[in-house]
Coordinates of C-alpha atoms in Angstrom, one line a residue:
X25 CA 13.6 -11.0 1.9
X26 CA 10.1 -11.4 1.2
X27 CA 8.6 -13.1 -2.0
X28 CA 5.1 -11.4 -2.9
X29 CA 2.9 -13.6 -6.2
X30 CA -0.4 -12.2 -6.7
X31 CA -3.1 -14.2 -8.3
X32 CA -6.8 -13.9 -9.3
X33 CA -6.8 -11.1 -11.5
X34 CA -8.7 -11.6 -15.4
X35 CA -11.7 -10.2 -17.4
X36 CA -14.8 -9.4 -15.9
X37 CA -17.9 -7.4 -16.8
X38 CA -18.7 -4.3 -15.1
X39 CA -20.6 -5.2 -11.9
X40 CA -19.2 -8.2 -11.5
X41 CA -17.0 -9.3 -8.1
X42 CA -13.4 -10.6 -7.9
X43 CA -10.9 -11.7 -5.3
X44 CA -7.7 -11.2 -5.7
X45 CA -5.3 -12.5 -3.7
X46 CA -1.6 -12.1 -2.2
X47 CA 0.8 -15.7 -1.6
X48 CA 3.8 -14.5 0.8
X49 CA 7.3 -16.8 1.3
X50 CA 10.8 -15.9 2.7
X51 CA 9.5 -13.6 5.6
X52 CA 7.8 -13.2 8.9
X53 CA 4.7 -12.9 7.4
X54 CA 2.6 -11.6 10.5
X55 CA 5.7 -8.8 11.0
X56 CA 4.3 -6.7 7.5
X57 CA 1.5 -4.6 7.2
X58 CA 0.2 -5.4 3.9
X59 CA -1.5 -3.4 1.0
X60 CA -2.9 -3.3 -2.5
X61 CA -2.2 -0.7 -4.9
X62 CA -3.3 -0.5 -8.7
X63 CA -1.7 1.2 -11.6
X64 CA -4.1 2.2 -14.3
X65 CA -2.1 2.9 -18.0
X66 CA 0.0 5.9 -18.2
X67 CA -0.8 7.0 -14.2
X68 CA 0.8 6.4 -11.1
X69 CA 0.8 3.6 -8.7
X70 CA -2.1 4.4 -6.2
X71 CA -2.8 3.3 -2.6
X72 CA -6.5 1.1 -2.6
X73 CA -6.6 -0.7 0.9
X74 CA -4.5 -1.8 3.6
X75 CA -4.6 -4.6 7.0
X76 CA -2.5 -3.5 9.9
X77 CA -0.1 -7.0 10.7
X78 CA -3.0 -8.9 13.0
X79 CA -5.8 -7.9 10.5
X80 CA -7.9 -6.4 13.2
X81 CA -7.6 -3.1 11.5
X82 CA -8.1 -2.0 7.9
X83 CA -7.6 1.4 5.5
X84 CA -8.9 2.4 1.9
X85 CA -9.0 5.0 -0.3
X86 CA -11.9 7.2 0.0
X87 CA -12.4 6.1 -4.3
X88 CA -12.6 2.2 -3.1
X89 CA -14.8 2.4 0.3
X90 CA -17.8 0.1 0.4
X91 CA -16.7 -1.8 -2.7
X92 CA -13.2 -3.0 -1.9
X93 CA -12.9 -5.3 1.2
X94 CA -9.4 -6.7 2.2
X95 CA -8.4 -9.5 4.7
X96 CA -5.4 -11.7 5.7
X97 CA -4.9 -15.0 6.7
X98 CA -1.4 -15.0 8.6
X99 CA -1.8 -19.0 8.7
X100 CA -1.5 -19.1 5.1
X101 CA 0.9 -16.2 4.3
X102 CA -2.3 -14.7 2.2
X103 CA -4.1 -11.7 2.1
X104 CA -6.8 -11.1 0.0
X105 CA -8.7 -8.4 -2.0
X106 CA -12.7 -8.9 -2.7
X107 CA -13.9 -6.4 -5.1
X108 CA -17.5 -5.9 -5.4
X109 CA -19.3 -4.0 -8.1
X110 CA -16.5 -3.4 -10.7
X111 CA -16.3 0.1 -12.5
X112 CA -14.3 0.3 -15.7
X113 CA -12.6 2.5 -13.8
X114 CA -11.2 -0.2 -11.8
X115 CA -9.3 -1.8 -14.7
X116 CA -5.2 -1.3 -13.4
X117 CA -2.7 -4.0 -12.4
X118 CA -3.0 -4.4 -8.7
X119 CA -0.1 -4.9 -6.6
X120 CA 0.3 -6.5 -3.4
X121 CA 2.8 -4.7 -1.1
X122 CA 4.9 -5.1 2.3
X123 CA 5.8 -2.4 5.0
X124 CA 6.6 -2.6 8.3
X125 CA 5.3 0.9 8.8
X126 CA 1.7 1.9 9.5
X127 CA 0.0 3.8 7.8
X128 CA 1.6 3.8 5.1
X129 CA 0.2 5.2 1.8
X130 CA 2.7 5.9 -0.4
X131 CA 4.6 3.7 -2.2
X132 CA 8.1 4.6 -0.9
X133 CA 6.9 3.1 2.3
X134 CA 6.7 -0.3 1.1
X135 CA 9.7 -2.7 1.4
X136 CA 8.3 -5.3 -0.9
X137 CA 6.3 -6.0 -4.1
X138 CA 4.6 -8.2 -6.0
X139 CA 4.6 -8.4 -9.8
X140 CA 1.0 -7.3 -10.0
X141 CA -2.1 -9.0 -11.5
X142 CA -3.8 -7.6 -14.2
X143 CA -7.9 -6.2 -13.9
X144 CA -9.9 -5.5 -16.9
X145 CA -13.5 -4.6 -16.7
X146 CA -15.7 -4.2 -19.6
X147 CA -18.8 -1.9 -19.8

């Protein structure tokens, strides 16, 4: 069983930069392929990015390229998400996920969840 506790989500003005990031316990860390997904209010759960299990290999959405950037540290049991140039748009709770599939884009494919931190951006 695999504990997921995001942290680093807040306030921040549009433009602005934010790293959120992903602490992992109770698991073989290195085993999951791990993702971040955001719920906006009243829409579904949507895949942003995802790190294949060494971190040599990354996905995003096509609506996050160039501005979302995410990494893992399997040392630490972390992975991360940088987000650079906040949109408005990009106000949603982000979750952290697990999977020992890959790719995996959907939600259904993902084992294990976080409780999600929330993003607000202002204009």
């Amino acid at each position: 069983q695999v504990q997921l506790v995001e942290s680093g989500g807040g306030l921040v003005q549009a433009g602005g930069s934010l790293r959120l990031s992903c602490a992992a316990s109770g698991g073989t860390f290195s085993r999951y392929a791990m993702a971040w997904f955001r719920q906006a209010p009243g829409k579904e759960r949507d895949f942003v990015a995802a790190i294949r299990w060494s971190g040599g290999i990354t996905y995003y959405a096509d609506s996050v390229k160039g501005r979302f950037a995410i990494s893992r540290d399997n040392a630490k049991n972390m992975v991360f998400l940088q987000i650079f140039s906040l949109e408005p748009e990009d106000t949603a709770v982000y979750y952290c996920a697990a999977s020992t599939r890959w790719l995996a884009t959907v939600t259904y494919d993902y084992d294990y969840w976080g409780q999600g931190t929330q993003v607000t951006v202002s204009s």
